[in-house]
Coordinates of C-alpha atoms in Angstrom, one line a residue:
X232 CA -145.2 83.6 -4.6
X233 CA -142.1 82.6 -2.9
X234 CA -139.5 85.0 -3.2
X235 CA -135.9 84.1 -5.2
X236 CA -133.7 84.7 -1.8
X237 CA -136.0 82.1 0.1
X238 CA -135.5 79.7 -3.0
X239 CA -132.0 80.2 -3.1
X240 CA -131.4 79.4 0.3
X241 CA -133.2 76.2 0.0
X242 CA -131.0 74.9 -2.4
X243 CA -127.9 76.2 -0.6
X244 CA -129.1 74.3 2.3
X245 CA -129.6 71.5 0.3
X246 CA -126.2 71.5 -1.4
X247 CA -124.5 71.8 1.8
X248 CA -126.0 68.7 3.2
X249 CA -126.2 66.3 0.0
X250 CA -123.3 67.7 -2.0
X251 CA -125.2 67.7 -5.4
X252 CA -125.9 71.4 -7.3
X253 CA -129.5 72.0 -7.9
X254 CA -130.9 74.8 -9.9
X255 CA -135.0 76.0 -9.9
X256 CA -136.1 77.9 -13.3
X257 CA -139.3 78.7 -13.9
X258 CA -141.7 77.8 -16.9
X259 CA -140.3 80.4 -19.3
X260 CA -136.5 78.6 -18.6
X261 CA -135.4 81.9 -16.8
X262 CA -133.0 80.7 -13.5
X263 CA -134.6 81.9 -10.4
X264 CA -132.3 80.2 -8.0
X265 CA -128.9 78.3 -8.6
X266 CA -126.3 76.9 -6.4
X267 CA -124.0 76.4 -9.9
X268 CA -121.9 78.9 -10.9
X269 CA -122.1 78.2 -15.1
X270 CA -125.3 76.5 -16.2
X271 CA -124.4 73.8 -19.3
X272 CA -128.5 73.6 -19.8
X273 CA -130.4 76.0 -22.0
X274 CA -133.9 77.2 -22.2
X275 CA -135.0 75.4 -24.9
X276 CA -134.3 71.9 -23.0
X277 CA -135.6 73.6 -20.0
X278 CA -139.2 74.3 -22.3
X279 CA -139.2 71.1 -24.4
X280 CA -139.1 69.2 -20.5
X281 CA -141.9 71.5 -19.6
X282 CA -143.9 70.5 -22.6
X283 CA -143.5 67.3 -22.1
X284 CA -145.9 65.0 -19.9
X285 CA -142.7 63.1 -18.3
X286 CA -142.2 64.6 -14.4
X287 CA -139.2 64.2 -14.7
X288 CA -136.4 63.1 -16.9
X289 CA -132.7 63.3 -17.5
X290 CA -131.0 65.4 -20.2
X291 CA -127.6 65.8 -20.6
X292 CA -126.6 64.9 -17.5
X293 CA -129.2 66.4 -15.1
X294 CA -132.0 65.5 -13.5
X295 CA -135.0 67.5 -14.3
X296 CA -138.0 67.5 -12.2
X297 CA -141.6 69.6 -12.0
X298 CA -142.8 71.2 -8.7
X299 CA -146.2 71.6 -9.2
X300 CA -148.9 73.8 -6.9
X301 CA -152.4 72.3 -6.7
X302 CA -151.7 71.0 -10.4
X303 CA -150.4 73.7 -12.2
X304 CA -146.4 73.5 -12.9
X305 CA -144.8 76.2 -10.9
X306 CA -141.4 75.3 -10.9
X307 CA -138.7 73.2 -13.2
X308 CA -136.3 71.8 -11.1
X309 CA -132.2 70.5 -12.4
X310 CA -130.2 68.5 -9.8
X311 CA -126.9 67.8 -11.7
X312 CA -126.0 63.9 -12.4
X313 CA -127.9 61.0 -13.5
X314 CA -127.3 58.2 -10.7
X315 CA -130.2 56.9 -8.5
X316 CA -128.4 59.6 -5.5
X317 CA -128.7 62.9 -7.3
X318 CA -132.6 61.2 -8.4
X319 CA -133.8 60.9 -4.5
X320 CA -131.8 64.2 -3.7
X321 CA -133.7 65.7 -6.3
X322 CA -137.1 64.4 -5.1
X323 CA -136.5 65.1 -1.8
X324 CA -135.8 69.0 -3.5
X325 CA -139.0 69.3 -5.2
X326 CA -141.2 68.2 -2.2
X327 CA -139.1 70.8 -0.2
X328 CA -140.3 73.2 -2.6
X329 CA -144.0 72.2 -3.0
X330 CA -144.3 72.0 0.5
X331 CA -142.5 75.4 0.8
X332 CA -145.5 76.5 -2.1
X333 CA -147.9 75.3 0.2
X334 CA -146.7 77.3 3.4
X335 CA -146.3 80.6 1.6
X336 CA -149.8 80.0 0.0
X337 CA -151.8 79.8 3.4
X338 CA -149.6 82.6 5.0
X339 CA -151.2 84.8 1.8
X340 CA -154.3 83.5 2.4
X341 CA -154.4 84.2 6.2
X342 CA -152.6 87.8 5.8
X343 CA -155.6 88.5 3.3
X344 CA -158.4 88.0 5.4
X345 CA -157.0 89.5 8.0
X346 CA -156.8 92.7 6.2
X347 CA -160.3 92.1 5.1
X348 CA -161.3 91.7 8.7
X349 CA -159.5 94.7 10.0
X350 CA -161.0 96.8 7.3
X351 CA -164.9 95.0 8.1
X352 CA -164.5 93.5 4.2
X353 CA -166.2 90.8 5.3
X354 CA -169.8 89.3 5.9
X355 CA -170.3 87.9 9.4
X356 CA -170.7 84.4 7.9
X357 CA -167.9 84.3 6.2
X358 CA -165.2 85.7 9.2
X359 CA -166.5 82.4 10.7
X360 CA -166.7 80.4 7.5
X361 CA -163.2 81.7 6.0
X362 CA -161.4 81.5 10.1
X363 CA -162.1 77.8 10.1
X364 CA -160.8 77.1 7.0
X365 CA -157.8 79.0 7.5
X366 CA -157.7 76.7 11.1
X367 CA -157.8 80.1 12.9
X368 CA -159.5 80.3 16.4
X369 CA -162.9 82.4 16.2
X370 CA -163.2 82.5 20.2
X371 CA -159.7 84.0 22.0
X372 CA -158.7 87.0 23.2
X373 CA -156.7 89.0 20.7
X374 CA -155.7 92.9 20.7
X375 CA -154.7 95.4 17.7
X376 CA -151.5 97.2 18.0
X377 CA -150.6 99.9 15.1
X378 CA -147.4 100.7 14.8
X379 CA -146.6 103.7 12.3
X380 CA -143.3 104.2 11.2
X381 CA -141.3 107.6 10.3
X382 CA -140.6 106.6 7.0
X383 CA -143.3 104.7 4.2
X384 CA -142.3 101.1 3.7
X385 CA -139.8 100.8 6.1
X386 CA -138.9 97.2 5.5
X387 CA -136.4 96.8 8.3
X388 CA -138.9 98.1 11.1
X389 CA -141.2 94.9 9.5
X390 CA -138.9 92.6 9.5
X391 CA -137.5 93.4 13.3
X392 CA -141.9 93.0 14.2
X393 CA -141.8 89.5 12.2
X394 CA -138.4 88.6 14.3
X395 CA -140.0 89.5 17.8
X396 CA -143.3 87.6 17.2
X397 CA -142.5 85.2 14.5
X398 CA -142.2 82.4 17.7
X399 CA -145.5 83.5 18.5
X400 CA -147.6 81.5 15.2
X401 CA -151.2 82.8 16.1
X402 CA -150.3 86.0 16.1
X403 CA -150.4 88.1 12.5
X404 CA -148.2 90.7 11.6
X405 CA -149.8 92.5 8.3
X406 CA -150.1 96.5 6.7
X407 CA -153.2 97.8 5.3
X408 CA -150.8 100.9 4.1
X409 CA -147.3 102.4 3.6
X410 CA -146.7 103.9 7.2
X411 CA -148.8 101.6 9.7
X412 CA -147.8 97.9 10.6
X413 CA -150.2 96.0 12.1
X414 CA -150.0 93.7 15.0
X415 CA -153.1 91.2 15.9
X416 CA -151.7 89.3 19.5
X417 CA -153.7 86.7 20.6
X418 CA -153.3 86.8 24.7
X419 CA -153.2 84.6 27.4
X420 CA -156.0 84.5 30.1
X421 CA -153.7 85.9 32.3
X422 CA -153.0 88.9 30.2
X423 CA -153.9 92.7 31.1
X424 CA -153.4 96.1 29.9
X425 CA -150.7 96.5 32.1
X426 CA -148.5 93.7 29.7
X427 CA -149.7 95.2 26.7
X428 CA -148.3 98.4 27.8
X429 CA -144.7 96.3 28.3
X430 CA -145.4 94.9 24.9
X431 CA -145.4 98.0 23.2
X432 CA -142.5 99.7 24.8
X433 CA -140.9 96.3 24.0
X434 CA -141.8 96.8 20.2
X435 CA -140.5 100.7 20.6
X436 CA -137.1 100.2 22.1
X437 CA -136.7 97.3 19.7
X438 CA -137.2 99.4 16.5
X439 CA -135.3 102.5 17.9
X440 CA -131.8 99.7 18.7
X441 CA -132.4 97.0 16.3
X442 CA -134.2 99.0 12.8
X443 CA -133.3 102.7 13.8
X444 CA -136.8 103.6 13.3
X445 CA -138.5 106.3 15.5
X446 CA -142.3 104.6 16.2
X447 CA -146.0 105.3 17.6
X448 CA -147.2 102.6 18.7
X449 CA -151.3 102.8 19.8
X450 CA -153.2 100.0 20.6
X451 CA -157.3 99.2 21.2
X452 CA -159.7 97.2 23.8
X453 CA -159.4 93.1 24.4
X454 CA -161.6 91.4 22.5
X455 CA -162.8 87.8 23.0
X456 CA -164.2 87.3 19.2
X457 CA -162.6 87.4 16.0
X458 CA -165.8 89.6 14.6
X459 CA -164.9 91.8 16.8
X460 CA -161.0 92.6 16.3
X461 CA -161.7 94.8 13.3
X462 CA -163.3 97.6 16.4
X463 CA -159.9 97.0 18.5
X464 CA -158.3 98.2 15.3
X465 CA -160.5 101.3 14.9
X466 CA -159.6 102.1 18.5
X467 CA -155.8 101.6 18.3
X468 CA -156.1 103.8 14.6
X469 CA -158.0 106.7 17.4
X470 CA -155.8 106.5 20.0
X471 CA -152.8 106.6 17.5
X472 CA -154.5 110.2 16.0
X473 CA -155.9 111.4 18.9
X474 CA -152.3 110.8 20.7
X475 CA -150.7 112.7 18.1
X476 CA -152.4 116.0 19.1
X477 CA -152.7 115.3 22.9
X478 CA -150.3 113.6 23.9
X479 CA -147.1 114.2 21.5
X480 CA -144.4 113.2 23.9
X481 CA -145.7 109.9 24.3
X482 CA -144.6 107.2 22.1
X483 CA -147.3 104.8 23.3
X484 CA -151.3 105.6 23.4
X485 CA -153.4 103.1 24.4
X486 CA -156.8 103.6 23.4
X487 CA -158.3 103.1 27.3
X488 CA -156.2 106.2 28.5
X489 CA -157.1 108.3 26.3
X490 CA -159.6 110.4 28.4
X491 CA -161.0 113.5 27.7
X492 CA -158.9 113.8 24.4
X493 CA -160.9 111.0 23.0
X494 CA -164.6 113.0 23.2
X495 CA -163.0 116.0 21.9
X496 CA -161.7 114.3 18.8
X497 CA -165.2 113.2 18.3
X498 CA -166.7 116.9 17.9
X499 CA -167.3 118.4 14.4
X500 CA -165.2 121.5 13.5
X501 CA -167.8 124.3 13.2
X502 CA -169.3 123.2 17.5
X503 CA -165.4 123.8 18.4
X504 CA -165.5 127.2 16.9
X505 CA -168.2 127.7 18.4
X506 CA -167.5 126.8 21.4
X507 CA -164.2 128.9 21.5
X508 CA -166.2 132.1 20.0
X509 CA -168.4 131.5 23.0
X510 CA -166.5 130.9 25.9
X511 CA -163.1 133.5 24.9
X512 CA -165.6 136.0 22.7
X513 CA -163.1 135.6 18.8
X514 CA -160.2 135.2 21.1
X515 CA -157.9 132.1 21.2
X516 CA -156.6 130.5 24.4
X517 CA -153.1 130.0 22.6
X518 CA -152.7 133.5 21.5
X519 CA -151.5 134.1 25.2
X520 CA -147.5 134.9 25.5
X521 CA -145.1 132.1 26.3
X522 CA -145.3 132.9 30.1
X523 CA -148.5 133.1 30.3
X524 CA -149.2 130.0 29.0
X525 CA -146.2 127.9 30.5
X526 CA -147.9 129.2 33.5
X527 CA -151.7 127.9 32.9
X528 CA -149.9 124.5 32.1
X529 CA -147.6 124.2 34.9
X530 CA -150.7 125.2 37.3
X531 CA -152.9 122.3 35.7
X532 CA -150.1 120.3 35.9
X533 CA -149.8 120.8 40.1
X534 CA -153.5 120.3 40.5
X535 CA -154.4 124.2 40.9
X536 CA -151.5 124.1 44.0
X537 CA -150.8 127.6 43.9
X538 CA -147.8 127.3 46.4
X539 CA -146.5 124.2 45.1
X540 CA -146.7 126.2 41.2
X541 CA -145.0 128.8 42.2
X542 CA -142.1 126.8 43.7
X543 CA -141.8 125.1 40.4
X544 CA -141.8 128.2 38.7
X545 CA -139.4 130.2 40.9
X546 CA -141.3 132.9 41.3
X547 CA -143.1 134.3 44.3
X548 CA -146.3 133.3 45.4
X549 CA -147.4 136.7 44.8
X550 CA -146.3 136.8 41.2
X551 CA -148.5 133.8 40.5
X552 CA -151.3 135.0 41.9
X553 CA -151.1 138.5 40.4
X554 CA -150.6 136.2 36.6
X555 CA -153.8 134.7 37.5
X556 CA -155.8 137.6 38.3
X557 CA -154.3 139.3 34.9
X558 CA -155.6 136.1 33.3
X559 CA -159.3 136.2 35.1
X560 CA -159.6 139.9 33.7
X561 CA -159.0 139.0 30.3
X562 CA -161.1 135.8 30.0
X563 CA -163.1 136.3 32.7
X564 CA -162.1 132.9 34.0
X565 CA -160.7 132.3 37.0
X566 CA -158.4 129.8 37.3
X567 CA -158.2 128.5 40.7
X568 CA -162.2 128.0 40.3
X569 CA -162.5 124.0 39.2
X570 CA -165.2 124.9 37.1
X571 CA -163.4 127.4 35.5
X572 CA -160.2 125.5 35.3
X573 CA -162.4 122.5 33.6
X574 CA -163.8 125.0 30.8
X575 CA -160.3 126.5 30.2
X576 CA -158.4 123.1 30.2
X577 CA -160.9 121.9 27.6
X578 CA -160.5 125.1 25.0
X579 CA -157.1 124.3 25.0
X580 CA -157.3 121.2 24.5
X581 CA -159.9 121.7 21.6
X582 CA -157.7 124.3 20.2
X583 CA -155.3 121.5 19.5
X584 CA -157.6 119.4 18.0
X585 CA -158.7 122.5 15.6
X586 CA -155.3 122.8 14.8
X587 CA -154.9 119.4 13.8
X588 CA -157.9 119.1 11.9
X589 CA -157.2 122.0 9.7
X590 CA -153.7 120.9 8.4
X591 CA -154.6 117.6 7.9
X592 CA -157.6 119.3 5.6
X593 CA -154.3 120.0 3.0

Protein backbone atom coordinates (compact mmCIF):
# COMPACT_ATOMS: atom_id res chain seq x y z
CA UNK A 1 0.00 0.00 0.00
CA UNK A 2 2.77 2.40 0.70
CA UNK A 3 4.65 3.10 -2.19
CA UNK A 4 8.71 2.17 -2.43
CA UNK A 5 9.74 6.07 -2.86
CA UNK A 6 7.83 6.92 0.43
CA UNK A 7 9.63 3.79 2.10
CA UNK A 8 12.77 4.81 0.88
CA UNK A 9 12.75 8.16 2.15
CA UNK A 10 11.86 6.95 5.59
CA UNK A 11 14.84 5.12 5.90
CA UNK A 12 16.98 7.85 4.34
CA UNK A 13 15.65 10.05 6.99
CA UNK A 14 16.36 7.70 9.41
CA UNK A 15 19.95 7.08 8.42
CA UNK A 16 20.70 10.69 8.31
CA UNK A 17 19.73 11.09 11.90
CA UNK A 18 20.95 7.77 13.58
CA UNK A 19 23.74 6.85 11.31
CA UNK A 20 22.87 3.09 11.03
CA UNK A 21 21.76 1.51 7.26
CA UNK A 22 18.38 -0.02 7.37
CA UNK A 23 16.90 -1.96 4.54
CA UNK A 24 12.82 -3.04 4.27
CA UNK A 25 12.10 -6.30 2.06
CA UNK A 26 9.11 -7.75 1.79
CA UNK A 27 7.86 -11.35 2.61
CA UNK A 28 9.11 -12.98 -0.60
CA UNK A 29 12.93 -11.35 0.40
CA UNK A 30 12.72 -8.96 -2.62
CA UNK A 31 14.36 -5.31 -1.39
CA UNK A 32 11.85 -2.61 -1.58
CA UNK A 33 13.77 0.12 0.01
CA UNK A 34 17.57 0.28 1.07
CA UNK A 35 19.85 2.92 2.23
CA UNK A 36 22.95 0.19 1.63
CA UNK A 37 24.56 0.22 -1.44
CA UNK A 38 25.62 -3.93 -1.48
CA UNK A 39 23.35 -6.12 0.59
CA UNK A 40 25.60 -9.09 2.49
CA UNK A 41 22.00 -10.76 3.36
CA UNK A 42 20.18 -13.13 1.01
CA UNK A 43 16.63 -14.25 0.62
CA UNK A 44 16.72 -17.30 2.05
CA UNK A 45 17.75 -15.71 5.60
CA UNK A 46 15.33 -13.03 4.78
CA UNK A 47 12.43 -16.26 4.45
CA UNK A 48 13.79 -18.61 7.10
CA UNK A 49 13.34 -15.13 9.68
CA UNK A 50 9.92 -14.78 8.23
CA UNK A 51 9.05 -18.35 8.96
CA UNK A 52 10.11 -18.17 12.09
CA UNK A 53 7.87 -17.07 15.23
CA UNK A 54 10.97 -14.75 16.64
CA UNK A 55 10.02 -10.82 15.83
CA UNK A 56 13.04 -10.24 15.54
CA UNK A 57 16.50 -11.68 15.63
CA UNK A 58 20.00 -11.08 14.53
CA UNK A 59 21.76 -12.93 11.67
CA UNK A 60 24.94 -12.27 10.49
CA UNK A 61 25.31 -9.17 11.81
CA UNK A 62 21.95 -7.40 11.28
CA UNK A 63 19.12 -6.82 13.04
CA UNK A 64 16.06 -8.20 11.60
CA UNK A 65 12.64 -7.13 12.61
CA UNK A 66 8.72 -7.76 11.34
CA UNK A 67 6.41 -4.76 10.72
CA UNK A 68 3.24 -6.16 10.95
CA UNK A 69 -0.36 -4.50 9.81
CA UNK A 70 -3.35 -5.50 11.94
CA UNK A 71 -1.40 -8.94 12.39
CA UNK A 72 -0.44 -9.91 9.24
CA UNK A 73 3.48 -9.51 8.45
CA UNK A 74 3.86 -6.81 5.88
CA UNK A 75 7.21 -5.90 6.02
CA UNK A 76 10.88 -7.58 7.13
CA UNK A 77 12.89 -5.01 8.38
CA UNK A 78 17.42 -5.28 8.52
CA UNK A 79 19.08 -2.45 10.46
CA UNK A 80 22.89 -3.39 10.13
CA UNK A 81 24.85 -4.21 13.59
CA UNK A 82 24.07 -6.21 16.53
CA UNK A 83 24.59 -3.68 19.62
CA UNK A 84 21.64 -2.64 21.92
CA UNK A 85 21.94 1.05 19.45
CA UNK A 86 21.32 -0.35 16.04
CA UNK A 87 18.38 -2.73 18.23
CA UNK A 88 16.29 0.57 19.53
CA UNK A 89 17.10 2.37 16.11
CA UNK A 90 15.69 -0.50 14.57
CA UNK A 91 12.50 -0.54 16.75
CA UNK A 92 12.06 2.94 16.53
CA UNK A 93 12.14 2.00 12.32
CA UNK A 94 9.53 -0.58 12.36
CA UNK A 95 7.00 1.58 14.42
CA UNK A 96 7.79 4.35 11.92
CA UNK A 97 6.68 2.08 9.37
CA UNK A 98 3.53 0.48 11.04
CA UNK A 99 2.45 3.71 11.92
CA UNK A 100 3.17 4.86 8.37
CA UNK A 101 0.86 1.40 7.38
CA UNK A 102 -1.66 2.74 9.44
CA UNK A 103 -1.86 6.34 7.88
CA UNK A 104 -1.85 5.15 4.33
CA UNK A 105 -4.61 2.59 5.27
CA UNK A 106 -7.29 5.22 6.51
CA UNK A 107 -6.34 7.71 3.74
CA UNK A 108 -7.48 4.49 1.34
CA UNK A 109 -10.23 4.01 3.32
CA UNK A 110 -11.46 7.67 3.38
CA UNK A 111 -10.63 8.22 -0.51
CA UNK A 112 -12.90 5.06 -1.07
CA UNK A 113 -15.92 6.21 0.39
CA UNK A 114 -15.67 9.23 -0.81
CA UNK A 115 -15.85 7.94 -4.28
CA UNK A 116 -18.65 5.88 -3.19
CA UNK A 117 -20.48 8.94 -1.96
CA UNK A 118 -19.87 11.06 -4.98
CA UNK A 119 -21.08 8.30 -7.16
CA UNK A 120 -24.41 7.68 -4.46
CA UNK A 121 -22.74 3.96 -3.82
CA UNK A 122 -23.94 4.10 -0.66
CA UNK A 123 -27.03 3.53 1.63
CA UNK A 124 -28.06 6.50 3.68
CA UNK A 125 -27.24 4.51 6.86
CA UNK A 126 -24.08 3.69 6.06
CA UNK A 127 -22.76 7.52 4.72
CA UNK A 128 -23.46 8.12 8.45
CA UNK A 129 -22.32 4.78 9.82
CA UNK A 130 -19.01 4.61 7.59
CA UNK A 131 -18.34 8.96 8.17
CA UNK A 132 -18.01 8.28 11.86
CA UNK A 133 -15.90 5.70 11.66
CA UNK A 134 -13.66 7.23 9.27
CA UNK A 135 -13.98 10.35 12.16
CA UNK A 136 -15.32 12.47 9.22
CA UNK A 137 -17.82 15.36 10.05
CA UNK A 138 -21.48 14.42 8.67
CA UNK A 139 -22.85 18.13 9.46
CA UNK A 140 -20.43 21.02 7.63
CA UNK A 141 -20.51 22.81 4.77
CA UNK A 142 -18.47 21.28 1.90
CA UNK A 143 -18.58 22.10 -1.97
CA UNK A 144 -17.41 19.80 -5.15
CA UNK A 145 -14.97 21.24 -7.48
CA UNK A 146 -14.12 19.10 -10.80
CA UNK A 147 -11.19 19.84 -12.29
CA UNK A 148 -10.57 18.07 -15.78
CA UNK A 149 -7.38 18.03 -17.20
CA UNK A 150 -6.13 18.15 -21.03
CA UNK A 151 -4.41 15.12 -20.83
CA UNK A 152 -5.72 11.48 -18.97
CA UNK A 153 -3.77 10.84 -15.83
CA UNK A 154 -1.99 13.85 -15.61
CA UNK A 155 -0.02 13.05 -12.48
CA UNK A 156 1.60 16.39 -12.07
CA UNK A 157 -1.65 18.47 -12.26
CA UNK A 158 -2.68 15.87 -8.99
CA UNK A 159 0.09 16.27 -7.24
CA UNK A 160 0.22 20.39 -7.61
CA UNK A 161 -4.08 19.94 -6.16
CA UNK A 162 -2.53 17.69 -3.20
CA UNK A 163 0.27 20.51 -2.59
CA UNK A 164 -2.28 23.42 -2.50
CA UNK A 165 -4.72 21.71 -0.17
CA UNK A 166 -2.75 19.06 1.49
CA UNK A 167 -2.54 21.90 4.70
CA UNK A 168 -6.06 21.78 4.51
CA UNK A 169 -6.77 17.85 6.28
CA UNK A 170 -10.64 17.80 5.94
CA UNK A 171 -10.64 18.44 2.65
CA UNK A 172 -10.34 15.19 0.00
CA UNK A 173 -8.67 15.37 -3.13
CA UNK A 174 -9.81 12.02 -5.18
CA UNK A 175 -10.67 10.86 -9.23
CA UNK A 176 -13.56 8.77 -10.11
CA UNK A 177 -11.75 8.70 -13.78
CA UNK A 178 -8.71 9.42 -16.09
CA UNK A 179 -9.44 13.25 -16.91
CA UNK A 180 -11.46 14.69 -13.84
CA UNK A 181 -9.83 15.40 -10.30
CA UNK A 182 -11.98 15.95 -7.71
CA UNK A 183 -11.99 18.42 -4.97
CA UNK A 184 -14.48 18.02 -1.78
CA UNK A 185 -13.59 21.63 0.43
CA UNK A 186 -15.15 21.80 3.51
CA UNK A 187 -15.76 25.82 4.14
CA UNK A 188 -15.80 28.11 6.71
CA UNK A 189 -19.14 29.85 7.88
CA UNK A 190 -17.93 32.83 6.48
CA UNK A 191 -17.49 31.42 3.05
CA UNK A 192 -19.50 32.43 -0.27
CA UNK A 193 -19.52 31.93 -3.86
CA UNK A 194 -17.68 34.74 -4.33
CA UNK A 195 -14.32 32.84 -2.57
CA UNK A 196 -15.07 29.80 -4.33
CA UNK A 197 -14.80 31.60 -7.48
CA UNK A 198 -11.06 32.90 -6.15
CA UNK A 199 -10.46 29.34 -5.25
CA UNK A 200 -10.78 28.07 -8.53
CA UNK A 201 -8.99 30.64 -10.45
CA UNK A 202 -6.39 29.95 -7.70
CA UNK A 203 -6.42 26.11 -8.73
CA UNK A 204 -6.26 27.39 -12.65
CA UNK A 205 -3.32 29.77 -12.62
CA UNK A 206 -1.62 27.20 -10.32
CA UNK A 207 -1.83 24.29 -12.87
CA UNK A 208 -1.19 26.48 -15.97
CA UNK A 209 2.60 27.97 -13.83
CA UNK A 210 3.29 25.15 -11.57
CA UNK A 211 2.00 21.53 -13.72
CA UNK A 212 1.66 23.23 -17.34
CA UNK A 213 -1.70 21.89 -17.54
CA UNK A 214 -4.56 23.80 -19.40
CA UNK A 215 -7.79 23.15 -16.87
CA UNK A 216 -11.73 23.45 -16.50
CA UNK A 217 -12.48 23.89 -13.42
CA UNK A 218 -16.65 23.68 -12.55
CA UNK A 219 -17.91 23.57 -9.37
CA UNK A 220 -21.73 22.89 -7.64
CA UNK A 221 -24.10 24.39 -4.71
CA UNK A 222 -22.97 24.58 -0.76
CA UNK A 223 -24.17 21.85 0.97
CA UNK A 224 -24.49 21.58 4.79
CA UNK A 225 -24.75 17.46 4.87
CA UNK A 226 -22.44 14.94 3.82
CA UNK A 227 -25.66 12.95 2.15
CA UNK A 228 -25.93 15.59 0.22
CA UNK A 229 -22.32 16.34 -1.44
CA UNK A 230 -22.76 13.51 -4.01
CA UNK A 231 -25.70 16.39 -5.77
CA UNK A 232 -22.90 19.27 -5.54
CA UNK A 233 -20.88 16.83 -7.58
CA UNK A 234 -23.66 16.18 -10.15
CA UNK A 235 -23.90 19.93 -10.42
CA UNK A 236 -20.21 20.88 -10.78
CA UNK A 237 -20.07 17.47 -13.51
CA UNK A 238 -23.35 19.98 -15.41
CA UNK A 239 -21.89 23.02 -15.14
CA UNK A 240 -18.39 21.53 -16.39
CA UNK A 241 -20.53 20.09 -19.77
CA UNK A 242 -22.91 22.59 -20.06
CA UNK A 243 -19.81 25.29 -19.92
CA UNK A 244 -18.18 23.44 -22.52
CA UNK A 245 -20.85 24.37 -25.19
CA UNK A 246 -21.87 27.83 -23.68
CA UNK A 247 -19.50 29.17 -22.36
CA UNK A 248 -16.05 27.92 -24.10
CA UNK A 249 -13.82 30.86 -23.26
CA UNK A 250 -14.30 30.45 -19.70
CA UNK A 251 -12.08 28.34 -17.72
CA UNK A 252 -14.35 28.44 -14.72
CA UNK A 253 -18.24 27.47 -14.57
CA UNK A 254 -19.92 27.45 -11.58
CA UNK A 255 -22.90 25.63 -11.60
CA UNK A 256 -25.16 28.80 -10.00
CA UNK A 257 -24.35 31.00 -13.17
CA UNK A 258 -25.12 28.82 -15.43
CA UNK A 259 -28.52 30.37 -16.52
CA UNK A 260 -30.46 29.69 -19.43
CA UNK A 261 -27.70 27.19 -20.77
CA UNK A 262 -28.56 24.92 -17.92
CA UNK A 263 -32.52 24.31 -19.05
CA UNK A 264 -31.40 23.88 -22.44
CA UNK A 265 -29.05 21.18 -21.65
CA UNK A 266 -31.88 19.49 -19.98
CA UNK A 267 -34.10 19.17 -23.37
CA UNK A 268 -34.13 15.84 -25.33
CA UNK A 269 -32.77 16.02 -28.87
CA UNK A 270 -35.82 15.25 -31.11
CA UNK A 271 -37.98 18.76 -28.89
CA UNK A 272 -34.74 20.89 -30.08
CA UNK A 273 -35.28 19.81 -33.69
CA UNK A 274 -38.36 20.57 -33.31
CA UNK A 275 -38.24 23.49 -32.01
CA UNK A 276 -35.65 24.78 -34.71
CA UNK A 277 -37.99 23.14 -37.63
CA UNK A 278 -40.66 25.24 -36.01
CA UNK A 279 -39.44 28.56 -35.32
CA UNK A 280 -36.67 28.86 -38.65
CA UNK A 281 -39.11 26.39 -41.02
CA UNK A 282 -35.68 23.37 -41.80
CA UNK A 283 -33.37 26.35 -41.64
CA UNK A 284 -30.50 26.74 -39.10
CA UNK A 285 -29.69 29.97 -37.27
CA UNK A 286 -25.87 29.22 -37.82
CA UNK A 287 -26.05 28.66 -41.48
CA UNK A 288 -26.03 32.61 -41.56
CA UNK A 289 -22.53 34.16 -43.13
CA UNK A 290 -19.82 35.33 -40.79
CA UNK A 291 -21.18 38.92 -40.84
CA UNK A 292 -24.34 38.20 -40.34
CA UNK A 293 -23.80 36.38 -37.41
CA UNK A 294 -20.87 38.39 -35.73
CA UNK A 295 -23.56 40.89 -36.05
CA UNK A 296 -26.60 39.12 -34.19
CA UNK A 297 -23.86 38.46 -31.38
CA UNK A 298 -22.38 41.71 -31.08
CA UNK A 299 -26.17 43.22 -30.90
CA UNK A 300 -27.07 40.70 -27.98
CA UNK A 301 -24.01 41.50 -26.62
CA UNK A 302 -24.90 45.61 -26.35
CA UNK A 303 -28.30 44.84 -25.05
CA UNK A 304 -30.24 45.50 -28.52
CA UNK A 305 -28.34 49.23 -28.45
CA UNK A 306 -28.56 49.80 -31.97
CA UNK A 307 -26.30 52.96 -31.88
CA UNK A 308 -23.91 51.71 -29.37
CA UNK A 309 -23.68 48.23 -31.98
CA UNK A 310 -22.97 50.04 -34.71
CA UNK A 311 -20.10 51.97 -33.03
CA UNK A 312 -18.58 48.76 -32.09
CA UNK A 313 -18.93 47.56 -35.38
CA UNK A 314 -17.74 50.56 -37.36
CA UNK A 315 -20.27 50.71 -39.58
CA UNK A 316 -23.13 53.22 -39.92
CA UNK A 317 -26.15 53.17 -38.07
CA UNK A 318 -27.81 52.74 -41.30
CA UNK A 319 -25.92 49.65 -42.28
CA UNK A 320 -27.05 47.99 -39.06
CA UNK A 321 -30.29 48.60 -39.44
CA UNK A 322 -30.62 47.73 -43.06
CA UNK A 323 -28.59 43.96 -41.63
CA UNK A 324 -31.47 43.68 -39.36
CA UNK A 325 -34.29 44.26 -41.66
CA UNK A 326 -32.45 41.67 -44.18
CA UNK A 327 -32.43 39.39 -41.21
CA UNK A 328 -36.40 39.98 -40.14
CA UNK A 329 -37.16 39.04 -43.89
CA UNK A 330 -35.59 35.89 -43.77
CA UNK A 331 -36.63 34.60 -40.36
CA UNK A 332 -39.37 36.66 -39.87
CA UNK A 333 -37.85 37.75 -36.65
CA UNK A 334 -37.22 40.95 -35.79
CA UNK A 335 -34.52 41.53 -33.77
CA UNK A 336 -34.87 44.69 -31.98
CA UNK A 337 -38.37 43.13 -30.73
CA UNK A 338 -37.38 41.44 -27.03
CA UNK A 339 -39.54 38.83 -27.75
CA UNK A 340 -38.09 38.08 -30.80
CA UNK A 341 -34.58 38.59 -29.69
CA UNK A 342 -35.47 35.99 -26.68
CA UNK A 343 -36.69 33.25 -29.33
CA UNK A 344 -33.62 33.88 -31.54
CA UNK A 345 -31.00 34.00 -28.74
CA UNK A 346 -32.35 30.64 -27.52
CA UNK A 347 -32.13 28.68 -31.16
CA UNK A 348 -28.77 29.63 -31.02
CA UNK A 349 -28.11 28.68 -28.18
CA UNK A 350 -29.91 25.25 -28.61
CA UNK A 351 -28.13 24.84 -31.88
CA UNK A 352 -24.99 24.56 -29.75
CA UNK A 353 -26.27 22.18 -27.59
CA UNK A 354 -27.45 19.99 -30.78
CA UNK A 355 -24.15 20.21 -31.93
CA UNK A 356 -22.61 18.98 -28.89
CA UNK A 357 -24.87 16.30 -28.39
CA UNK A 358 -24.37 14.77 -31.72
CA UNK A 359 -20.57 14.42 -31.57
CA UNK A 360 -20.44 13.25 -28.31
CA UNK A 361 -23.04 10.40 -29.77
CA UNK A 362 -19.50 9.03 -31.67
Amino acid sequence: MISNQILQSTIEGLKGITRIDLCISDTDGKILATTLPDMEVGEDAVLAFVNSPAESQVINGYQFFKVFDEHQLEYVLLAKGGNDDVYMVGKIASFQIQNLLVAYKERFDKDNFIKNLLLDNLLLVDIYNRAKKLHIETEARRIVFIIETKNEKDINALETVRSLFSAKTKDFITAVDEKNIILVKELKATETYEDMQKTASVIVDMLNTEAMSQVHVAYGTIVNEIKEVSRSYKEAKMALDVGKIFYSDQNVVAYSNLGIGRLIYQLPLPLCRMFIKEIFEGRSPDDFDEETLTTINKFFENSLNVSETSRQLYIHRNTLVYRLDKLQKSTGLDLRVFEDAITFKIALMVVKYMKYMETQEY
